[in-house]
Structures are given as C-alpha cells and as structure tokens.
Coordinates of C-alpha atoms in Angstrom, one line a residue:
X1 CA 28.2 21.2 56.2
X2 CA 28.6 17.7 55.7
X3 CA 26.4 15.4 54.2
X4 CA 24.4 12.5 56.3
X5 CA 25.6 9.2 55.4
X6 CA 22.1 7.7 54.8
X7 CA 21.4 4.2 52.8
X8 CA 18.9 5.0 49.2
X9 CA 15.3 4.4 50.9
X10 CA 12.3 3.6 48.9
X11 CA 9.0 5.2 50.4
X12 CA 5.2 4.7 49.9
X13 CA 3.4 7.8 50.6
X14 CA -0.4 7.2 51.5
X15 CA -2.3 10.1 51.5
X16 CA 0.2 12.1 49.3
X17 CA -2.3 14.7 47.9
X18 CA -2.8 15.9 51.7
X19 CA -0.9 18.4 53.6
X20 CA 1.5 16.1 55.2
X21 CA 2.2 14.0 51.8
X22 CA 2.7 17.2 49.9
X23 CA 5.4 18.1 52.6
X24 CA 6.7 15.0 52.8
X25 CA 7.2 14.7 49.1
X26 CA 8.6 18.6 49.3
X27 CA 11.6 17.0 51.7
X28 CA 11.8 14.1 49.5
X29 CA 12.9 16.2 46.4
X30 CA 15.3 18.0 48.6
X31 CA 17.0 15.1 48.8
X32 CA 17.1 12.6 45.6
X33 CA 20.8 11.0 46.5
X34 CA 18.5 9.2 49.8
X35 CA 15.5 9.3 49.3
X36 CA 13.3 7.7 45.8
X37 CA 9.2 7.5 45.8
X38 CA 8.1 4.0 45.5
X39 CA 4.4 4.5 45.6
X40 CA 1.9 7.1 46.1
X41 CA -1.7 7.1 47.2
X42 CA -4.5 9.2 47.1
X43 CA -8.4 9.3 47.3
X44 CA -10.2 11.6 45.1
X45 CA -8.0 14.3 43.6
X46 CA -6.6 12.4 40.3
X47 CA -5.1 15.8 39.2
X48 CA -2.8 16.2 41.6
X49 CA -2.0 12.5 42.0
X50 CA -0.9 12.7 38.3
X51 CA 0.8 15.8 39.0
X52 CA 3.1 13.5 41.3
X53 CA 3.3 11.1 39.4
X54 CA 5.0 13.1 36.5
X55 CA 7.0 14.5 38.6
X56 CA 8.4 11.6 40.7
X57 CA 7.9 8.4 38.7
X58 CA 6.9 6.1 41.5
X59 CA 6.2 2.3 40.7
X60 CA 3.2 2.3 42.2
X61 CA 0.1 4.1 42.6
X62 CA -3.6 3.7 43.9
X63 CA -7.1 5.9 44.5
X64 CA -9.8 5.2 46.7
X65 CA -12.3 4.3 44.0
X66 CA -12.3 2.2 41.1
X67 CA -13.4 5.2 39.2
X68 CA -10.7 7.5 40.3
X69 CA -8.2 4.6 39.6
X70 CA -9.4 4.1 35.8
X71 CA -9.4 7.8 35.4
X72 CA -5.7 8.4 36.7
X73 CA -4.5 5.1 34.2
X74 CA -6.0 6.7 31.6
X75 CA -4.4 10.2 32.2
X76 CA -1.0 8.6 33.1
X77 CA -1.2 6.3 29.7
X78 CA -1.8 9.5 27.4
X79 CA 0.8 11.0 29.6
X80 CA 3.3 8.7 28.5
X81 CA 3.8 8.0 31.8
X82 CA 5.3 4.3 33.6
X83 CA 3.5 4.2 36.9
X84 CA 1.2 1.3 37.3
X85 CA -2.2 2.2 38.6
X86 CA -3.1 -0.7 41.5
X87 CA -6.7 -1.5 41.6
X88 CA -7.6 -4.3 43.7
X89 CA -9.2 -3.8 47.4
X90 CA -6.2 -4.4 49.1
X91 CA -3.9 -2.0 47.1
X92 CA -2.9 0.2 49.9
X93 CA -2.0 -3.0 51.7
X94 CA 0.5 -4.1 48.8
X95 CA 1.6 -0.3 48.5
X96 CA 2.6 -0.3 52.1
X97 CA 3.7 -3.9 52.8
X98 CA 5.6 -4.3 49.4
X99 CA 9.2 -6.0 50.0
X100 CA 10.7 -3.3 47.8
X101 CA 9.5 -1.0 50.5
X102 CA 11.6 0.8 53.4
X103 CA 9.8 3.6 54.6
X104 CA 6.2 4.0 54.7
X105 CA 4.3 7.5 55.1
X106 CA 0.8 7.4 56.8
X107 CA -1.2 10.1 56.2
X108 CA -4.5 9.2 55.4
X109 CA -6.6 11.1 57.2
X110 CA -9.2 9.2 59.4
X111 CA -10.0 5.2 60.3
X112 CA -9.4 4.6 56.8
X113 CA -5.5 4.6 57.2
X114 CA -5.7 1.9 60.0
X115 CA -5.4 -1.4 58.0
X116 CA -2.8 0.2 55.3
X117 CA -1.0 0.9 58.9
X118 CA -1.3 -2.6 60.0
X119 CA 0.4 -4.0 56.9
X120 CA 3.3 -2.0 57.6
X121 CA 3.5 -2.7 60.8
X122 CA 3.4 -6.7 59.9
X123 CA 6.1 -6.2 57.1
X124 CA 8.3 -4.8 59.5
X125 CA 8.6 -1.0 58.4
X126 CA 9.8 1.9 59.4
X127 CA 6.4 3.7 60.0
X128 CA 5.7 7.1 59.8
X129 CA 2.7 7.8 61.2
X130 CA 1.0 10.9 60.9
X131 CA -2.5 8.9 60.7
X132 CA -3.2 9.2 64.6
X133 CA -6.4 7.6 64.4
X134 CA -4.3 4.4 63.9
X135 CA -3.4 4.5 67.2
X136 CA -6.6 5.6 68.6
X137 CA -8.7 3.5 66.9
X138 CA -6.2 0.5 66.8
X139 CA -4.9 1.1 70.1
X140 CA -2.8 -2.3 71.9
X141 CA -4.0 -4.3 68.6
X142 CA -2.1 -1.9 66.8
X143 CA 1.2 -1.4 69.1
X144 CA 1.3 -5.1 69.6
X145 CA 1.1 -5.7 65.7
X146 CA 4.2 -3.0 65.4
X147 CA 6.3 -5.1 67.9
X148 CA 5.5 -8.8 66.5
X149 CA 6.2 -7.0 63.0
X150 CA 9.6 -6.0 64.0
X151 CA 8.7 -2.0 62.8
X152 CA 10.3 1.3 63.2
X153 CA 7.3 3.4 64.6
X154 CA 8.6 7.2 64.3
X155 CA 5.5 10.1 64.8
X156 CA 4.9 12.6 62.7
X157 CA 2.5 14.8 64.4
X158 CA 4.8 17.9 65.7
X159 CA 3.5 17.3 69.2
X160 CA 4.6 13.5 69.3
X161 CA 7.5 14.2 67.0
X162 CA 8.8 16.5 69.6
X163 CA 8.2 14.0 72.6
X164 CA 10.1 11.5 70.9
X165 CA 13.0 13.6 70.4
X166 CA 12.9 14.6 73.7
X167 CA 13.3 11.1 75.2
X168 CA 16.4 8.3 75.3
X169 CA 16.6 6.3 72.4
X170 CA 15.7 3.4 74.6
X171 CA 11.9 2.7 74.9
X172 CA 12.2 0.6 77.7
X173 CA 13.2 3.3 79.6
X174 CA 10.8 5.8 78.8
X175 CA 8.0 4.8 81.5
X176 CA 10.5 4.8 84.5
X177 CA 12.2 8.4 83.3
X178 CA 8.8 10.2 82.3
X179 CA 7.1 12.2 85.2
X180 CA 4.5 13.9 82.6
X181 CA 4.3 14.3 78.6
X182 CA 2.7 18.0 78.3
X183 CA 1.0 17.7 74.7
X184 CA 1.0 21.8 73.7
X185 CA -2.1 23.2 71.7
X186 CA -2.4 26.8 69.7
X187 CA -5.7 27.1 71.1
X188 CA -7.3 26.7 66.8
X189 CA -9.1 30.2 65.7
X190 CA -11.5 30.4 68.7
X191 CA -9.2 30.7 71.7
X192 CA -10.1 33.4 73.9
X193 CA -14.0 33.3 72.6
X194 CA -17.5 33.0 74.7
X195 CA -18.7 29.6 74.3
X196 CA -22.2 30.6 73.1
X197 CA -20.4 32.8 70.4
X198 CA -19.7 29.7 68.2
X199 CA -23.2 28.4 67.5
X200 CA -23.2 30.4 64.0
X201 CA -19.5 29.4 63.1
X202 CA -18.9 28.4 59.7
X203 CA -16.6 25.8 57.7
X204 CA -14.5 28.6 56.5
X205 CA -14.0 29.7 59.9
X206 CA -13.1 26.6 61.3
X207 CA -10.7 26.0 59.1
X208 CA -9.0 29.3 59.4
X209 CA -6.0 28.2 61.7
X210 CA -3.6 30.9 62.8
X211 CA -0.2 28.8 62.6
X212 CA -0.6 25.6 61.0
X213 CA -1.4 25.3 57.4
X214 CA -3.3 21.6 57.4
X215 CA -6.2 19.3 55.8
X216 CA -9.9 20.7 56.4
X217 CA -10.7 17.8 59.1
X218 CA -7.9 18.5 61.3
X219 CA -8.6 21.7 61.0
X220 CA -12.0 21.6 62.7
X221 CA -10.1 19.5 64.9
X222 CA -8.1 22.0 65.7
X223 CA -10.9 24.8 66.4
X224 CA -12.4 22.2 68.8
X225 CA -9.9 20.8 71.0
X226 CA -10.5 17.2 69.6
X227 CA -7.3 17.0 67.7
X228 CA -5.4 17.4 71.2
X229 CA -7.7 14.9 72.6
X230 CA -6.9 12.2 70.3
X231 CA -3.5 13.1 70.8
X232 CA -3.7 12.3 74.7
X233 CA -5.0 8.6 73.2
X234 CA -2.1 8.7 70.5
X235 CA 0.5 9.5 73.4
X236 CA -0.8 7.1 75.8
X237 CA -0.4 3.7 73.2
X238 CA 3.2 5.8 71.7
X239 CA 5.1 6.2 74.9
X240 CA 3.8 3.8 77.3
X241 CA 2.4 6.0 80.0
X242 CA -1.1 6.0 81.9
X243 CA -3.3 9.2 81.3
X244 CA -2.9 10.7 84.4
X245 CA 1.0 11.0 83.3
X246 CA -0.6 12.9 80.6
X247 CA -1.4 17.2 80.2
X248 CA -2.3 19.6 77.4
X249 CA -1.3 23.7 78.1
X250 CA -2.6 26.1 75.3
X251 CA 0.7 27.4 73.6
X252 CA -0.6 30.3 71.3
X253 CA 2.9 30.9 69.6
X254 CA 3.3 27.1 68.2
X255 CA 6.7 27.6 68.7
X256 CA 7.5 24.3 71.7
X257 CA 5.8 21.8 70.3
X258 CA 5.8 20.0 73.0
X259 CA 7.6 18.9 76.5
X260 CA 8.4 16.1 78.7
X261 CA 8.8 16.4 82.1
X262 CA 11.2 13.8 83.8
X263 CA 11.3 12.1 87.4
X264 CA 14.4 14.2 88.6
X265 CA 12.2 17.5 87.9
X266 CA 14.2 18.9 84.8
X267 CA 12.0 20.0 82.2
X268 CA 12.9 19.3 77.8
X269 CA 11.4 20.7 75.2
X270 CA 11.4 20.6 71.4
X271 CA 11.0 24.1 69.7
X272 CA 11.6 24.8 66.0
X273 CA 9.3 26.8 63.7
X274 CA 5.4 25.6 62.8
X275 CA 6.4 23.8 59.8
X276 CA 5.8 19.8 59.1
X277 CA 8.3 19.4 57.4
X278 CA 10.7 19.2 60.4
X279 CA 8.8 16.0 62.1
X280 CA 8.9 14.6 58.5
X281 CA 12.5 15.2 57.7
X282 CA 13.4 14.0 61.3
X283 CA 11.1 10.7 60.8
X284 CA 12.5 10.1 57.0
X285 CA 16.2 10.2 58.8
X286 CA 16.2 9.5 61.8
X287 CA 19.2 8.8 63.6
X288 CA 20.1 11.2 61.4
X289 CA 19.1 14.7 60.4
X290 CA 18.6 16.3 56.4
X291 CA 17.7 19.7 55.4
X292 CA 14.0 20.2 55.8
X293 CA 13.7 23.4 54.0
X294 CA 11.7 25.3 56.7
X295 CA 12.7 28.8 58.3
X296 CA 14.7 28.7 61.1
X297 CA 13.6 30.6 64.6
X298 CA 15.4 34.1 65.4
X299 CA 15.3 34.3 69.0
X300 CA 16.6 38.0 69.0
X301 CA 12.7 38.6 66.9
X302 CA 10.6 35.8 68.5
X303 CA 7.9 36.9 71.3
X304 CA 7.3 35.8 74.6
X305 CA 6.1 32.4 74.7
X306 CA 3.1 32.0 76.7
X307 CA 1.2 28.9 77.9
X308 CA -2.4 28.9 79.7
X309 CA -5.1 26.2 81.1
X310 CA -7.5 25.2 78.3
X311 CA -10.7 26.0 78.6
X312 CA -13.0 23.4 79.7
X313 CA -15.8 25.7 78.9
X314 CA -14.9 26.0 75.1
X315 CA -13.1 23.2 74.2
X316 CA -15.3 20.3 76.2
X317 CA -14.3 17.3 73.9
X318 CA -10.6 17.7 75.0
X319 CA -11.6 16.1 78.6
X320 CA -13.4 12.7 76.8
X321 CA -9.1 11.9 75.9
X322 CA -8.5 10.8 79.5
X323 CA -12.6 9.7 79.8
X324 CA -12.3 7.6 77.0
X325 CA -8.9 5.8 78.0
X326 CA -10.2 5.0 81.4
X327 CA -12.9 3.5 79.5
X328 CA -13.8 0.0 78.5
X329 CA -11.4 -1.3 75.4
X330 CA -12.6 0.1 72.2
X331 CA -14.1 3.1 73.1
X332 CA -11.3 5.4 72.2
X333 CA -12.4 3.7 68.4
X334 CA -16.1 4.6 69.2
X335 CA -14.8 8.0 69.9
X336 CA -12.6 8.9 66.7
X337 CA -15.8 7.6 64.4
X338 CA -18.2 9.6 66.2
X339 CA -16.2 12.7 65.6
X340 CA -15.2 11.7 62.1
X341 CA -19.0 12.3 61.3
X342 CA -19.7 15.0 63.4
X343 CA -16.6 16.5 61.6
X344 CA -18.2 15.8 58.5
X345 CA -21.7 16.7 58.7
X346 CA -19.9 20.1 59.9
X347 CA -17.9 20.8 56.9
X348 CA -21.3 19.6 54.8
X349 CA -23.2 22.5 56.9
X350 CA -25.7 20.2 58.1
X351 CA -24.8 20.4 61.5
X352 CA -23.7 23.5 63.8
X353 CA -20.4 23.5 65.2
X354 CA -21.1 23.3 69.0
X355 CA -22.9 19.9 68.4
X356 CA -20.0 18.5 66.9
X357 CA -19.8 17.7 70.6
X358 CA -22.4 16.4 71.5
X359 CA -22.6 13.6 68.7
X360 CA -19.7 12.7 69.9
X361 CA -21.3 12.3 73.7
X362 CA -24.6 10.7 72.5
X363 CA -22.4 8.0 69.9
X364 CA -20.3 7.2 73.1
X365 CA -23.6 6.2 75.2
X366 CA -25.1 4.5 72.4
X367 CA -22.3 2.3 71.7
X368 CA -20.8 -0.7 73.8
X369 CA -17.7 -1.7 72.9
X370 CA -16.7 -4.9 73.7
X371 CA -12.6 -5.5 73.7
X372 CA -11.7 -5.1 69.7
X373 CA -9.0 -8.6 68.9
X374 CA -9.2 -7.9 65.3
X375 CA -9.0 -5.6 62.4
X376 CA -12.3 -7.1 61.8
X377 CA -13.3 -6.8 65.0
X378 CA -12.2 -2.6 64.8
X379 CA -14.1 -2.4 61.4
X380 CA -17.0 -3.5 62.9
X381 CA -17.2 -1.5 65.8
X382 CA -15.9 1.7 63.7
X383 CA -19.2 0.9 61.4
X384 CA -21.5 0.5 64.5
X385 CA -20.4 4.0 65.9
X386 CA -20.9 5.6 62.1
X387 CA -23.6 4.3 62.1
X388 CA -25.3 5.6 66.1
X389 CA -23.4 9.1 65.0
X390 CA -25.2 9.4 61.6
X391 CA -28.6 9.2 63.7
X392 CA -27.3 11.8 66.2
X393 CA -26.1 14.0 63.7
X394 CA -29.4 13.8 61.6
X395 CA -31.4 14.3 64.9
X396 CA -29.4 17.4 66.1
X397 CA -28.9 18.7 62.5
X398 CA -29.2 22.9 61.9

C-alpha cells in the first residue's frame, strides 16, 4: 500500500487531555512524516499535559488557569523540557490563530471552545471541529465567520463525519441533492428502560456507555438524548438544511454512523467500527486517507443492524433540537448553557438525572434571547442562561 502524498501540517490540539485530543494525538504519532504538534491545550490535568508534552515537543502550550499554567512551566522547566507555557487570556486564541498554524483540533468540551473556534475560523484554518457547541451556540455568527475567514470546516463528530463523507465535495450542492440527513444514536445505557426507572440514576451509570469510550459530559449526553439534539442544531448550521430535512433513528450497534438520503430516493451511509479515530484521521487528511489504527468491521461476524423510533417518552430533550431551531435567534445558545449546568450539577450529585430536563425547559422560558451579532453578544447571553439554570438547578436540586 502506497503512501498518501500529504504536505508536513502543523496542528494545535485544544482540549488534548480529552478523549478526542488523546485520539487525535494517537493518529498523529502514527504518522510523524505528515503530521508535527504545534500546540497543545488543556484545562485542569497538568499531568497529562506534561505527559504530552514530553512526548511530542510542541511549541506551544496553555491551561485554563493561571495556576495550572505556572504549575505545568514549572514541571516542564525541571523536565528539561522546550515547550513554552502561554499565559495570557487570549492564549487559546494565539494557539489556534498562530500563522505557523495549519490545522486546528477543537475539542474543548462546552461554550468554552467557541472563541478559540472563532480565531480559527478568522485565520483561515482548516478546522476540526469536534466542539459542537461552537455551532450551536455560535450558530450563523459562527458559519459566516468560517466563510469571511476563508476556513476548511471538516466535523469530527462520527455522526457529522459520516454525513460529510457521504455528500459531493461541492457545498453548494448539498441543499438541492439532500432529501433528509438521518443523524443515528446508540440509544446511551438507558435504551429500552421505563422512564420513571431513572429518577435514582447515578454518575457512574450515566457514564457507562455501551459503544463509545468518551468524556463524562458527553456521556450524560449520551444517556439523555441531548447529545443527538445538539447534533440536529450542529447539522442544521453544517450542511445547510432546514430542520424538518432533519431525523434521528436509534442505531443500537453504532456500526452506520450516520445516512443521507438524497432527492432521487437512493439512500448512503457511512459505516466503519465505533472508534474516533476514523472521523479524526479522515479530518487530519482529508482529500486523502492515513491509517487510523482502529479495527476494521468483519461482516461475515457482525450482527444484524437494527434501527428503531426514539423514545419521546425517555429521551424528551431530543425534541427541543427542532424546538429550539424554529426558535427566536440565540436560543439554541440558551439551550447548550442550560444543559451544560444541568449536566453539571448531575455529575456533582446535586441534582437527579430526570431534571436534567427540566432545567433545561425552565432556563429556555426564563431567557429571551434577542438575535446574538457578536462573540460578546454570545458571552453574554451564554452568562444570562448560566446564570437562570443555576437557580433552576438549585430550586429542583435532590
């Protein structure tokens, strides 16, 4: 097998502690004569960070907190170690706008990721966005930055991954061509349960996901449904399509990843095995392809595939995707923080996991967004629906 003839590409990784950053950096390594780490980001975990740092040698690399920054200098100086540690507010702005910079990774979990994003997007990267909450928080002001920017905008989530490798690689034809996008779901540890059966359901449980092997919050996510809805919003800004061009089937076997149904009736889908290193190895070379390192399906051993309705019963945050989008601007934004601190409070066990829901509901009558123009404009509303989701959370707490 031949190799790809791919140019040396510099990357930033943000959030390269996580799930998707360790993966990514996993493809990365497979693959030195492409690929070199420019910078790498973290928030908390300075161990790991440093970890990476040995290992790869970036330029570059920042922590969410001045504290966790002075630590990992320290560690890297009595390491011996070059990387210089970036401490200014804006330092996953310069990580991920930096000239020396052609491919950024983004994914930061959360609202936290969106103006790294946006500096990208303005320097004209190729973005790899795993950060969905970019999109459904940033929404037009997001997808209008990427095209003024000039930037390469390649998903990473394996649903969206597997839509865009489903379509022509002409954008401008993707609206005319697409019938329906069918987002798949696993259905998270609860499929197949009685509502009232999750009202004593704990972090551990939650997080127990039978296919995919991801971050706590996306795990909860998962077990609600309310990953798949912000993917509705994430597929709605990514491919240009109304909502109503838009459907989610539970696929317990995570095997197609996702489908897109075209005007003349046929019917493509992206399959592989549940593994995210195949998005991320298809985003890092794209046109082309590189070894991903994952196992490969065996359709003489693989079981039937079955896909089902989702239950509007058990999963009722899935439904405020198309709600939300048919909305007033901004309240897909209102939406994402609500559940960010539902999600939270959660995995802190102050609240049960069938409220996570229903913060969510009271934040999105509490807040009135008016149409976001701005990052600032975005921040703002972001803190207002923190802030009407912190009392909900506190007034429905177990």
């Amino acid at each position: 097998m031949s190799a790809p003839s791919l140019p040396p590409r510099r990357i930033t990784v943000l959030g390269s502690t996580g799930s998707v950053g360790t993966s990514t950096l996993d493809v990365i390594a497979r693959h030195p004569e492409h690929f070199e780490v420019f910078a790498l980001s973290a928030a908390t975990r300075v161990d790991e960070l440093l970890a990476q740092c040995a290992r790869f040698k970036p330029r570059f690399a920042a922590m969410a907190s001045p504290e966790h920054a002075a630590l990992l200098a320290d560690r890297l100086a009595a390491n011996g170690l070059p990387t210089q540690v970036l401490r200014s507010d804006d330092a996953l702005e310069a990580i991920a706008s930096d000239e020396d910079v052609d491919i950024v990774m983004a994914a930061i979990v959360g609202a936290a990721g969106l103006a790294p994003c946006l500096a990208a997007a303005r320097a004209g990267k190729r973005l790899l966005l795993a950060n969905k909450e970019a999109l459904v928080v940033g929404g037009e002001l997001f997808m209008e930055t990427v095209r003024r920017g000039g930037a390469t905008l390649l998903p990473i989530d394996s649903e969206h991954s597997a839509i865009f490798q489903c379509l022509p690689e002409d954008p401008a034809a993707w609206p005319r061509r697409i019938e329906k996008i069918i987002l798949t779901a696993s259905g998270g540890p609860f499929r197949g349960r009685a509502p009232q059966s999750l009202r004593d359901v704990t972090p551990e449980e939650a997080c127990a996901h039978p296919n995919w092997v991801m971050g706590r919050k996306i795990s909860v996510d998962s077990a609600t449904m309310m990953n798949k809805a912000l993917e509705v919003i994430e597929a709605r800004h990514l491919f240009g399509v109304g909502p109503e061009r838009i459907d989610v089937v539970i696929h317990p076997q995570s095997v197609v990843h996702s489908m897109v149904q075209f005007v003349d009736g046929s019917v493509l889908a992206q399959m592989g095995t549940p593994d995210m290193r195949v998005p991320i190895a298809c985003g890092l070379a794209w046109p082309e392809r590189v070894e991903s390192g994952t196992g490969r399906l065996d359709f003489r051993q693989l079981a039937d595939l079955s896909f089902e309705v989702p239950d509007g019963d058990l999963f009722p945050g899935l439904r405020l995707a198309w709600d939300a989008l048919r909305a007033a601007p901004g309240t897909t934004a209102v939406l994402n923080a609500a559940n960010e601190v539902a999600v939270e409070a959660f995995l802190a066990r102050q609240l049960r996991f069938d409220r996570i829901h229903a913060v969510n509901l009271e934040t999105l009558e509490a807040v009135a967004p008016s149409k976001p123009s701005s990052l600032a404009d975005l921040l703002a509303l972001d803190a207002s629906a923190r802030a009407a989701a912190r009392k909900a959370a506190l007034r429905l707490a177990a």
